[in-house]
Structure formats: structure tokens, C-alpha cells
Short mmCIF file of C-alpha atoms and ligand atoms in Angstrom, two decimals:
data_model
loop_
_atom_site.label_atom_id
_atom_site.label_comp_id
_atom_site.label_asym_id
_atom_site.label_seq_id
_atom_site.Cartn_x
_atom_site.Cartn_y
_atom_site.Cartn_z
CA UNK A 244 2.17 32.71 -47.75
CA UNK A 245 1.23 32.65 -44.62
CA UNK A 246 3.11 34.84 -43.69
CA UNK A 247 0.82 36.40 -40.68
CA UNK A 248 -0.91 32.55 -40.17
CA UNK A 249 -2.64 32.96 -36.44
CA UNK A 250 -0.78 29.98 -35.12
CA UNK A 251 1.80 31.43 -35.45
CA UNK A 252 1.37 35.66 -34.23
CA UNK A 253 -0.14 33.39 -31.47
CA UNK A 254 3.17 31.45 -30.84
CA UNK A 255 4.67 34.77 -30.82
CA UNK A 256 2.98 36.85 -28.40
CA UNK A 257 3.34 34.18 -26.03
CA UNK A 258 6.78 33.60 -26.44
CA UNK A 259 7.29 36.65 -26.15
CA UNK A 260 5.17 37.33 -23.17
CA UNK A 261 6.06 35.05 -21.36
CA UNK A 262 9.99 35.96 -22.27
CA UNK A 263 8.72 39.76 -20.98
CA UNK A 264 7.50 38.43 -17.64
CA UNK A 265 10.21 36.03 -16.78
CA UNK A 266 12.73 38.75 -17.70
CA UNK A 267 10.95 40.87 -15.33
CA UNK A 268 10.85 38.76 -12.17
CA UNK A 269 14.44 38.38 -13.57
CA UNK A 270 15.19 42.23 -12.97
CA UNK A 271 13.66 42.51 -9.41
CA UNK A 272 15.29 39.24 -8.10
CA UNK A 273 18.55 40.89 -9.55
CA UNK A 274 17.73 44.61 -7.70
CA UNK A 275 16.74 42.90 -4.61
CA UNK A 276 20.40 41.72 -4.09
CA UNK A 277 21.74 45.10 -3.68
CA UNK A 278 20.04 45.40 -0.21
CA UNK A 279 22.81 45.97 1.92
CA UNK A 280 21.09 45.57 5.33
CA UNK A 281 20.97 42.20 7.36
CA UNK A 282 16.89 40.81 7.69
CA UNK A 283 16.59 41.16 11.93
CA UNK A 284 16.57 36.99 12.04
CA UNK A 285 19.66 36.40 10.67
CA UNK A 286 21.34 39.17 12.67
CA UNK A 287 23.20 37.51 14.67
CA UNK A 288 23.88 33.74 12.44
CA UNK A 289 25.51 35.11 9.59
CA UNK A 290 28.03 38.25 9.96
CA UNK A 291 28.46 40.88 7.81
CA UNK A 292 31.00 39.28 5.52
CA UNK A 293 28.51 36.26 5.07
CA UNK A 294 26.10 38.21 4.33
CA UNK A 295 27.32 40.12 1.19
CA UNK A 296 29.45 37.29 -0.42
CA UNK A 297 25.86 36.03 -0.38
CA UNK A 298 24.21 38.99 -2.05
CA UNK A 299 27.74 39.27 -3.97
CA UNK A 300 27.25 35.17 -5.73
CA UNK A 301 23.20 36.38 -5.85
CA UNK A 302 24.15 39.82 -8.17
CA UNK A 303 26.80 37.82 -9.94
CA UNK A 304 24.60 34.91 -10.98
CA UNK A 305 21.24 36.59 -11.26
CA UNK A 306 22.63 39.29 -14.03
CA UNK A 307 23.84 36.17 -15.74
CA UNK A 308 21.07 33.86 -15.74
CA UNK A 309 19.25 37.56 -17.49
CA UNK A 310 21.56 37.16 -19.93
CA UNK A 311 21.20 33.50 -20.84
CA UNK A 312 17.59 33.97 -20.46
CA UNK A 313 18.10 36.89 -23.33
CA UNK A 314 20.11 35.31 -25.77
CA UNK A 315 17.17 32.01 -25.52
CA UNK A 316 14.35 34.81 -26.17
CA UNK A 317 16.17 36.42 -29.12
CA UNK A 318 16.92 32.89 -30.07
CA UNK A 319 13.41 32.39 -30.39
CA UNK A 320 11.81 34.54 -32.25
CA UNK A 321 15.01 34.25 -34.51
CA UNK A 322 13.72 30.84 -35.20
CA UNK A 323 10.04 31.70 -35.35
CA UNK A 324 9.94 34.52 -38.03
CA UNK A 325 12.63 32.86 -40.08
CA UNK A 326 10.95 29.64 -39.97
CA UNK A 327 14.33 28.05 -38.92
CA UNK A 328 13.54 24.21 -37.52
CA UNK A 329 11.30 24.18 -40.61
CA UNK A 330 14.58 25.08 -42.79
CA UNK A 331 16.97 23.57 -40.79
CA UNK A 332 14.05 20.14 -41.28
CA UNK A 333 14.47 20.43 -45.28
CA UNK A 334 17.63 20.90 -45.35
CA UNK A 335 18.52 17.79 -44.06
CA UNK A 336 16.53 16.04 -45.79
CA UNK A 337 17.42 17.97 -49.22
CA UNK A 338 21.76 17.02 -47.63
CA UNK A 339 21.52 14.00 -46.88
CA UNK A 340 19.06 12.15 -49.43
CA UNK A 341 16.71 10.46 -47.02
CA UNK A 342 13.29 10.52 -47.53
CA UNK A 343 10.99 13.41 -45.23
CA UNK A 344 9.37 12.10 -42.21
CA UNK A 345 11.17 9.13 -42.13
CA UNK A 346 12.52 7.74 -39.19
CA UNK A 347 16.11 8.03 -40.25
CA UNK A 348 15.25 11.56 -40.99
CA UNK A 349 14.03 12.42 -37.96
CA UNK A 350 16.84 10.95 -35.98
CA UNK A 351 18.86 13.11 -37.74
CA UNK A 352 17.73 16.44 -37.72
CA UNK A 353 17.76 15.60 -33.22
CA UNK A 354 21.07 14.79 -33.36
CA UNK A 355 22.50 17.85 -35.65
CA UNK A 356 20.31 20.49 -32.85
CA UNK A 357 21.41 19.26 -30.77
CA UNK A 358 24.77 19.57 -31.82
CA UNK A 359 23.92 23.03 -32.63
CA UNK A 360 22.74 23.55 -29.06
CA UNK A 361 25.49 22.77 -27.47
CA UNK A 362 27.20 24.86 -29.85
CA UNK A 363 25.23 27.46 -29.01
CA UNK A 364 24.83 26.75 -25.22
CA UNK A 365 28.38 25.47 -24.54
CA UNK A 366 30.38 28.28 -23.75
CA UNK A 367 27.06 30.13 -21.48
CA UNK A 368 27.70 27.27 -19.23
CA UNK A 369 31.78 27.57 -19.26
CA UNK A 370 31.91 30.82 -18.91
CA UNK A 371 29.05 29.91 -15.39
CA UNK A 372 31.19 27.15 -14.22
CA UNK A 373 34.95 28.79 -14.72
CA UNK A 374 34.34 32.19 -13.84
CA UNK A 375 31.12 32.75 -12.26
CA UNK A 376 30.86 29.66 -9.61
CA UNK A 377 34.89 29.32 -9.91
CA UNK A 378 35.09 33.34 -8.72
CA UNK A 379 32.32 32.66 -6.01
CA UNK A 380 34.52 28.63 -4.43
CA UNK A 381 32.00 26.69 -6.25
CA UNK A 382 32.99 24.95 -8.68
CA UNK A 383 35.05 21.35 -8.29
CA UNK A 384 34.85 20.84 -11.87
CA UNK A 385 38.16 20.03 -14.27
CA UNK A 386 37.67 21.80 -18.00
CA UNK A 387 38.67 18.21 -18.55
CA UNK A 388 35.44 17.06 -16.16
CA UNK A 389 33.22 19.47 -18.20
CA UNK A 390 34.04 18.61 -21.62
CA UNK A 391 33.22 14.88 -20.58
CA UNK A 392 29.99 15.40 -18.85
CA UNK A 393 29.00 16.77 -22.26
CA UNK A 394 29.64 14.30 -23.85
CA UNK A 395 28.84 11.43 -21.76
CA UNK A 396 25.30 13.60 -21.91
CA UNK A 397 25.31 13.92 -25.54
CA UNK A 398 26.31 9.95 -26.19
CA UNK A 399 23.35 8.69 -23.52
CA UNK A 400 20.51 11.56 -25.51
CA UNK A 401 21.54 10.04 -28.89
CA UNK A 402 21.96 6.38 -28.32
CA UNK A 403 18.74 6.34 -26.27
CA UNK A 404 16.07 9.13 -25.97
CA UNK A 405 15.97 10.01 -29.74
CA UNK A 406 15.44 6.44 -30.87
CA UNK A 407 13.54 5.75 -28.62
CA UNK A 408 11.74 9.52 -28.48
CA UNK A 409 11.24 9.28 -32.61
CA UNK A 410 10.19 5.38 -32.73
CA UNK A 411 7.24 6.23 -30.11
CA UNK A 412 5.63 8.78 -32.11
CA UNK A 413 5.85 6.86 -34.79
CA UNK A 414 4.85 3.60 -34.29
CA UNK A 415 2.31 5.19 -32.24
CA UNK A 416 0.65 7.25 -34.90
CA UNK A 417 0.77 5.40 -38.05
CA UNK A 418 -0.73 2.10 -35.75
CA UNK A 419 -3.20 3.95 -34.28
CA UNK A 420 -4.35 7.36 -36.16
CA UNK A 421 -6.41 9.47 -34.49
CA UNK A 422 -7.03 7.37 -31.73
CA UNK A 423 -3.12 7.68 -30.86
CA UNK A 424 -3.26 9.86 -27.44
CA UNK A 425 -4.13 7.41 -25.29
CA UNK A 426 -1.45 4.70 -26.55
CA UNK A 427 0.98 7.79 -26.72
CA UNK A 428 0.13 8.70 -23.39
CA UNK A 429 0.85 4.77 -21.77
CA UNK A 430 3.84 4.39 -23.60
CA UNK A 431 5.32 7.18 -22.17
CA UNK A 432 4.22 7.02 -19.09
CA UNK A 433 5.69 2.91 -19.28
CA UNK A 434 9.23 5.31 -20.28
CA UNK A 435 9.25 7.65 -17.43
CA UNK A 436 8.67 4.55 -14.92
CA UNK A 437 11.33 2.81 -17.04
CA UNK A 438 13.81 5.99 -16.41
CA UNK A 439 12.85 6.55 -12.83
CA UNK A 440 14.69 2.74 -12.68
CA UNK A 441 17.54 3.44 -15.11
CA UNK A 442 17.88 6.53 -13.67
CA UNK A 443 19.70 6.78 -10.16
CA UNK A 444 21.27 3.25 -10.67
CA UNK A 445 22.46 3.34 -14.37
CA UNK A 446 23.44 6.95 -15.07
CA UNK A 447 23.36 8.71 -12.39
CA UNK A 448 26.43 6.39 -11.41
CA UNK A 449 28.32 7.40 -14.71
CA UNK A 450 28.42 10.88 -13.45
CA UNK A 451 29.16 10.78 -10.11
CA UNK A 452 30.44 7.50 -7.43
CA UNK A 453 28.37 6.45 -5.35
CA UNK A 454 29.96 4.53 -1.90
CA UNK A 455 28.25 2.79 0.66
CA UNK A 456 28.71 4.35 3.56
CA UNK A 457 30.82 3.04 6.03
CA UNK A 458 29.06 -0.03 8.02
CA UNK A 459 30.61 0.79 11.07
CA UNK A 460 30.63 4.87 10.70
CA UNK A 461 27.84 5.60 13.93
CA UNK A 462 25.95 7.97 11.89
CA UNK A 463 24.79 4.80 9.66
CA UNK A 464 23.75 3.57 13.20
CA UNK A 465 22.08 6.81 13.78
CA UNK A 466 20.17 6.47 10.29
CA UNK A 467 19.34 3.38 10.73
CA UNK A 468 17.39 4.03 13.79
CA UNK A 469 15.35 7.09 12.06
CA UNK A 470 14.62 5.05 9.57
CA UNK A 471 13.66 1.94 11.76
CA UNK A 472 11.22 4.85 14.03
CA UNK A 473 9.13 6.35 10.61
CA UNK A 474 9.02 2.54 10.06
CA UNK A 475 11.26 3.37 6.69
CA UNK A 476 12.39 0.68 4.27
CA UNK A 477 15.77 1.63 4.19
CA UNK A 478 17.70 -0.51 1.66
CA UNK A 479 20.75 1.55 1.24
CA UNK A 480 22.36 4.41 2.22
CA UNK A 481 25.49 6.11 0.04
CA UNK A 482 27.22 8.63 0.07
CA UNK A 483 28.08 10.49 -3.20
CA UNK A 484 30.74 12.35 -4.44
CA UNK A 485 29.14 15.67 -5.25
CA UNK A 486 32.82 18.13 -3.95
CA UNK A 487 33.91 16.63 -7.48
CA UNK A 488 31.84 19.20 -8.87
CA UNK A 489 30.44 21.55 -6.82
CA UNK A 490 30.41 23.09 -3.44
CA UNK A 491 26.70 22.94 -3.16
CA UNK A 492 25.24 20.56 -1.28
CA UNK A 493 22.07 18.26 -0.96
CA UNK A 494 20.69 15.34 0.12
CA UNK A 495 17.51 12.68 -1.51
CA UNK A 496 15.77 9.06 -2.06
CA UNK A 497 15.32 7.10 -4.74
CA UNK A 498 13.75 3.68 -4.96
CA UNK A 499 9.97 2.16 -5.00
CA UNK A 500 8.02 0.32 -2.79
CA UNK A 501 10.06 -1.34 0.00
CA UNK A 502 13.64 -0.45 -1.97
CA UNK A 503 14.62 2.92 -1.00
CA UNK A 504 17.93 4.27 -1.21
CA UNK A 505 19.33 7.04 0.80
CA UNK A 506 21.59 9.31 -1.59
CA UNK A 507 23.65 11.83 0.84
CA UNK A 508 26.34 14.30 -0.68
CA UNK A 509 30.29 14.65 0.56
CA UNK A 510 29.57 18.17 0.43
CA UNK A 511 26.63 17.61 2.91
CA UNK A 512 29.08 15.38 5.69
CA UNK A 513 31.67 17.66 5.62
CA UNK A 514 30.17 21.76 6.49
CA UNK A 515 28.44 19.91 8.97
CA UNK A 516 30.67 17.73 10.25
CA UNK A 517 30.62 18.79 14.00
CA UNK A 518 27.81 17.03 14.65
CA UNK A 519 25.65 14.32 13.18
CA UNK A 520 22.58 15.93 14.34
CA UNK A 521 21.84 18.57 11.65
CA UNK A 522 22.97 15.82 9.05
CA UNK A 523 20.08 13.67 10.19
CA UNK A 524 17.71 16.00 10.38
CA UNK A 525 18.54 17.17 7.31
CA UNK A 526 17.95 13.00 6.22
CA UNK A 527 14.34 13.06 8.30
CA UNK A 528 13.16 16.19 6.15
CA UNK A 529 13.31 14.26 2.78
CA UNK A 530 11.94 10.96 5.19
CA UNK A 531 8.84 13.62 5.74
CA UNK A 532 8.67 13.71 1.90
CA UNK A 533 8.26 10.48 1.57
CA UNK A 534 5.79 9.84 4.90
CA UNK A 535 3.66 12.57 3.03
CA UNK A 536 3.85 10.55 -0.24
CA UNK A 537 4.61 13.81 -2.58
CA UNK A 538 7.41 12.10 -4.23
CA UNK A 539 2.92 10.41 -5.25
CA UNK A 540 1.77 13.27 -5.82
CA UNK A 541 3.84 14.90 -8.40
CA UNK A 542 4.59 11.83 -9.75
CA UNK A 543 0.66 12.17 -10.31
CA UNK A 544 0.42 15.90 -11.53
CA UNK A 545 3.15 14.59 -14.25
CA UNK A 546 1.51 12.01 -15.37
CA UNK A 547 -2.07 14.61 -15.85
CA UNK A 548 0.33 17.01 -17.49
CA UNK A 549 1.17 14.13 -20.01
CA UNK A 550 -1.89 13.45 -20.91
CA UNK A 551 -2.87 16.49 -21.32
CA UNK A 552 0.74 16.40 -23.88
CA UNK A 553 -1.24 13.48 -25.67
CA UNK A 554 -4.30 14.97 -25.98
CA UNK A 555 -3.24 18.42 -27.12
CA UNK A 556 -0.76 17.16 -29.61
CA UNK A 557 -3.59 14.68 -30.99
CA UNK A 558 -4.92 18.12 -31.89
CA UNK A 559 -1.69 19.08 -33.60
CA UNK A 560 -0.61 16.52 -35.45
CA UNK A 561 -3.45 16.16 -37.48
CA UNK A 562 -3.84 19.67 -38.73
CA UNK A 563 -2.00 20.82 -41.80
CA UNK A 564 -2.45 24.41 -40.85
CA UNK A 565 -0.60 24.30 -37.42
CA UNK A 566 2.32 22.53 -39.88
CA UNK A 567 2.06 25.49 -42.82
CA UNK A 568 2.11 28.52 -40.16
CA UNK A 569 5.48 27.35 -39.57
CA UNK A 570 7.13 26.61 -42.77
CA UNK A 571 6.59 22.94 -42.89
CA UNK A 572 4.82 21.53 -46.45
CA UNK A 573 4.61 17.16 -44.69
CA UNK A 574 2.41 16.02 -41.99
CA UNK A 575 5.11 14.71 -39.95
CA UNK A 576 4.07 13.14 -36.55
CA UNK A 577 7.29 14.07 -34.86
CA UNK A 578 7.28 17.85 -35.92
CA UNK A 579 3.37 17.69 -35.24
CA UNK A 580 4.89 16.65 -31.49
CA UNK A 581 7.50 19.18 -31.42
CA UNK A 582 5.33 22.23 -32.76
CA UNK A 583 3.07 21.09 -29.92
CA UNK A 584 5.33 20.94 -27.36
CA UNK A 585 7.80 24.57 -28.43
CA UNK A 586 4.31 26.79 -29.44
CA UNK A 587 0.70 25.14 -27.32
CA UNK A 588 2.36 24.17 -24.71
CA UNK A 589 4.72 26.42 -23.68
CA UNK A 590 2.16 29.16 -21.71
CA UNK A 591 0.49 26.33 -19.97
CA UNK A 592 3.72 24.76 -19.33
CA UNK A 593 5.16 28.36 -17.87
CA UNK A 594 1.67 28.55 -15.92
CA UNK A 595 2.03 25.20 -14.33
CA UNK A 596 5.65 25.89 -13.68
CA UNK A 597 4.84 28.66 -11.24
CA UNK A 598 1.66 25.92 -9.62
CA UNK A 599 3.77 23.25 -9.43
CA UNK A 600 6.74 25.41 -7.36
CA UNK A 601 4.17 27.02 -5.04
CA UNK A 602 3.13 23.00 -4.49
CA UNK A 603 6.81 22.43 -3.84
CA UNK A 604 6.60 25.08 -1.44
CA UNK A 605 3.86 23.63 0.43
CA UNK A 606 5.61 20.75 0.93
CA UNK A 607 9.40 21.62 1.70
CA UNK A 608 7.03 23.08 5.00
CA UNK A 609 5.48 19.41 5.26
CA UNK A 610 8.45 18.19 5.33
CA UNK A 611 10.51 20.87 7.70
CA UNK A 612 6.93 20.36 9.97
CA UNK A 613 8.07 16.66 9.95
CA UNK A 614 11.23 16.46 10.92
CA UNK A 615 9.89 19.33 13.85
CA UNK A 616 7.43 16.70 15.15
CA UNK A 617 10.46 13.93 15.13
CA UNK A 618 12.33 16.44 17.67
CA UNK A 619 14.33 17.66 15.12
CA UNK A 620 13.50 21.05 15.03
CA UNK A 621 16.39 22.91 16.49
CA UNK A 622 19.34 20.68 14.34
CA UNK A 623 16.96 22.01 11.19
CA UNK A 624 17.82 25.22 11.57
CA UNK A 625 20.78 24.72 12.71
CA UNK A 626 21.24 22.75 9.23
CA UNK A 627 19.18 25.49 6.88
CA UNK A 628 21.75 28.14 8.36
CA UNK A 629 25.04 26.01 7.43
CA UNK A 630 23.46 25.56 3.70
CA UNK A 631 21.95 29.30 3.48
CA UNK A 632 25.99 30.28 4.14
CA UNK A 633 27.85 27.67 3.34
CA UNK A 634 25.52 27.80 -0.29
CA UNK A 635 25.47 31.36 -0.47
CA UNK A 636 21.83 31.05 -0.83
CA UNK A 637 19.38 34.46 -1.01
CA UNK A 638 18.78 36.15 2.55
CA UNK A 639 16.56 38.64 0.88
CA UNK A 640 14.84 36.93 -1.93
CA UNK A 641 12.24 39.36 -4.11
CA UNK A 642 9.25 38.46 -2.83
CA UNK A 643 7.59 38.21 -6.26
CA UNK A 644 10.77 35.88 -8.16
CA UNK A 645 10.23 33.52 -5.11
CA UNK A 646 6.65 33.19 -5.02
CA UNK A 647 6.42 33.03 -8.44
CA UNK A 648 9.87 30.20 -9.09
CA UNK A 649 11.17 29.45 -6.00
CA UNK A 650 10.68 25.41 -5.64
CA UNK A 651 11.73 25.86 -1.61
CA UNK A 652 10.83 28.37 0.18
CA UNK A 653 12.88 31.18 0.80
CA UNK A 654 15.53 30.56 4.23
CA UNK A 655 13.76 33.78 6.31
CA UNK A 656 10.20 32.19 5.91
CA UNK A 657 10.98 28.38 6.42
CA UNK A 658 12.68 29.05 9.76
CA UNK A 659 10.75 31.37 10.99
CA UNK A 660 7.74 27.81 9.89
CA UNK A 661 10.32 26.21 12.32
CA UNK A 662 10.21 28.38 15.68
CA UNK A 663 5.90 28.57 14.77
CA UNK A 664 5.91 24.62 15.00
CA UNK A 665 8.36 24.37 17.94
CA UNK A 666 6.78 26.38 20.20
CA UNK A 667 3.61 24.87 19.42
CA UNK A 668 5.66 20.78 19.66
CA UNK A 669 6.18 23.19 23.66
ZN1 ZN B 64 12.54 19.32 0.52
#
């Protein structure tokens, strides 16, 4: 019995260290919403009532995140200390009579574990959608739609994700033995690119309706002019019915090479219906991401991370002591991969998460500066203020929490940076 194997110890310590650190960050953020004083910059732009509403939403949603986080941490500890994954793995084999480590066994475990996590998570997402978001006026989803979404994404995982993932791991490890990491990396890279094509074109339309923007609308003409000025290879502009689920607004583009599509949320168009300029500013910001190669930078980071995962997993997959530490008596590559990701990669990915948030914020500033360079500084500020109000974004976020977890800079920082940039332009 290796009750206190160093691997198990390391896993327990890192899980809890990261868990408590994240809880501490959330706690700080929760506290920051108690601020009743509107920051000077927003005094004339946000009413007392709007500010109070945003603070109340932030307070509620952070309390909920904290609760969800604690649930996750408790579950992780139970799993580690009682070796739940191993018990589950052998239980499935015993009940179904499937050969341990076979494709069918691994696949059945994945599907069964998925069902368990749906059962554990759904009450939380139900509360989040129909109580929390509802109370603050964001939710537009019906209960029927909510159930349909869960079923659709479950089907996608059991039809596409699990079979491909299991088959790939088993194939490369059997075929290439200890040299498998580079082949796994190659296979995953191909899958990643395939997914990037399939996702916006085939998967997203399963959840939302994408309608090409009205050909004759003046907005479309302005979008085309803007794209032409910055040489953006625009193929199509879509409006997505984001309002079907939520009041939150957004815009993005996708596609490789000369096949770029722009997607605008109908909520964004609705919130900024008074004038096209702020919409064009948001779009121009997105074009800034394209101009500065942000998609390719992010892709390179993801590939570097994947390479690290491949070689790291290579060290875990053939080490029987790793398996024993978590209660497994078989060296099964799919399990080895899982143990590596869940246990050893977790602290690295927590750290990487903080770093990538920082990079992402720098990209946002850069994209904002691009919007200013195209003459959209003023409208960009207008758009940010509208979105702050409509999305009830944090106006007084905790500095440490935002530095560690925000992919977008706090509104105040963005608005001030826009002011600085606009002054430089003059
Ligand atoms: Zn952006």
C-alpha cells in the first residue's frame, strides 16, 4: 500500500495550494464589490443606480463562483484521497465485463464520468442561469433550451471527442512506444486545426443561428469600407442570435488566410443602435487583433503548451509508480495521460493561466490602440461605456484578482489608456 506515495502527496499539496490561492483571489474580488464610491472617472458617465446594480451583480456572481470553487476543491480532495478514479475504472470493467484498458473500456469510463459530472454540475448551472443571471436581467434562455444545450454538447463529446481522443492515445502509444510524444503532438495539432475549422462552421450553428447581415444595410457598407481600408480579407459578416440565451454582448472574427468572417452579436447591435460608430469601433478593435497577429501568437502558445504536455505525459505513461500512487494496477496510456493532466500538469497550467491572462490584456490594449489609430478612439470609449453598463461589468475590480485572472483589462484602465493614446494622436 502506497498510501503516502510522493506522487499522491505532491498532487494533494498542489491541488490544495492552487485551490486556496484561487479562493483567496475570489474572496478579494467579492470584497471589492462592497465599494460604494463611484471612481472619479465614471462619476459623470455612470449613474448611482447603474453603479449599484453592477456592484450587486458582481457580488452575487462572485459569491456563486466562490461556492462553485469550494465544491470543486472538496470533490478534488475526495477523489485524490479515496482514489475515486481508480475505483471507478475497475468498477466499470467489473460491471460491464470489458477488458481493462481496451478501447471499449476507456470509452465507457469517459462517457460514465461525463454523466456523473453532468449530474454534479447541472444544479449549479441551473441556479446560475435561472436564478442569478435571471435576477440581474441577463438570462434569456428557456428551460427547454437549457436542457437541449446540455444534451447537444453531451452528444458532441460522446460522438466526436471521446472516441477520437481515446483512439489517438492508444494508437500512438502502441505504435511508437516511448517515442510516442512527438507523434501525439503531431496528431493533436492536426486535430486542433481541424477543430478550428469545424467549430465556427459546423458546431456553433448547432447552438445559435448565424444570419448574413442585410446586404443593403448601411452598416454592412461601412464595415466593408473599414475592412478595405485596413486590407482585412473579409468574406462574410454574420449576425448571431446571442439574445436567445443572454443579454451579454460580443463580436469576433474567425477563419484562416483569405477566408475571414466577422460575427456580431445581435445584442451588440441592439445596445448600440443609436449610431454605427461604436459598433465599427468594436469591429476595428477586432481588426487590431488580426493586424497584430494575436490569433497566431495565441496559437503558438497553445502549440508550445501541447508539446510540453506530450513530453510530460511521455514521462508519466510508462511509470508504474505513478499509476500505483493513484490506485491503478495497470499501465494504461489513456489513464497515464489523464493522471498527467489532472495531477502533474495542473500547477503548471495554473501558472500559465496567469501568464496568458497578462499576455491577453496586452493584446487588448494593442487592439484598442489600433482602433485609435484608425480614428475610432472616441467611439471606442463610447462602446466600452455602453458595454460596461449593459453587461454590468466590474467598475471597481480587485487589483490582484484582475491582474491574475482578467483576460481583458479593467474598464478604467482601458478607458484611461484610450485617453492617453488619443492625446498622442493629436
Ligand atoms: Zn479584444
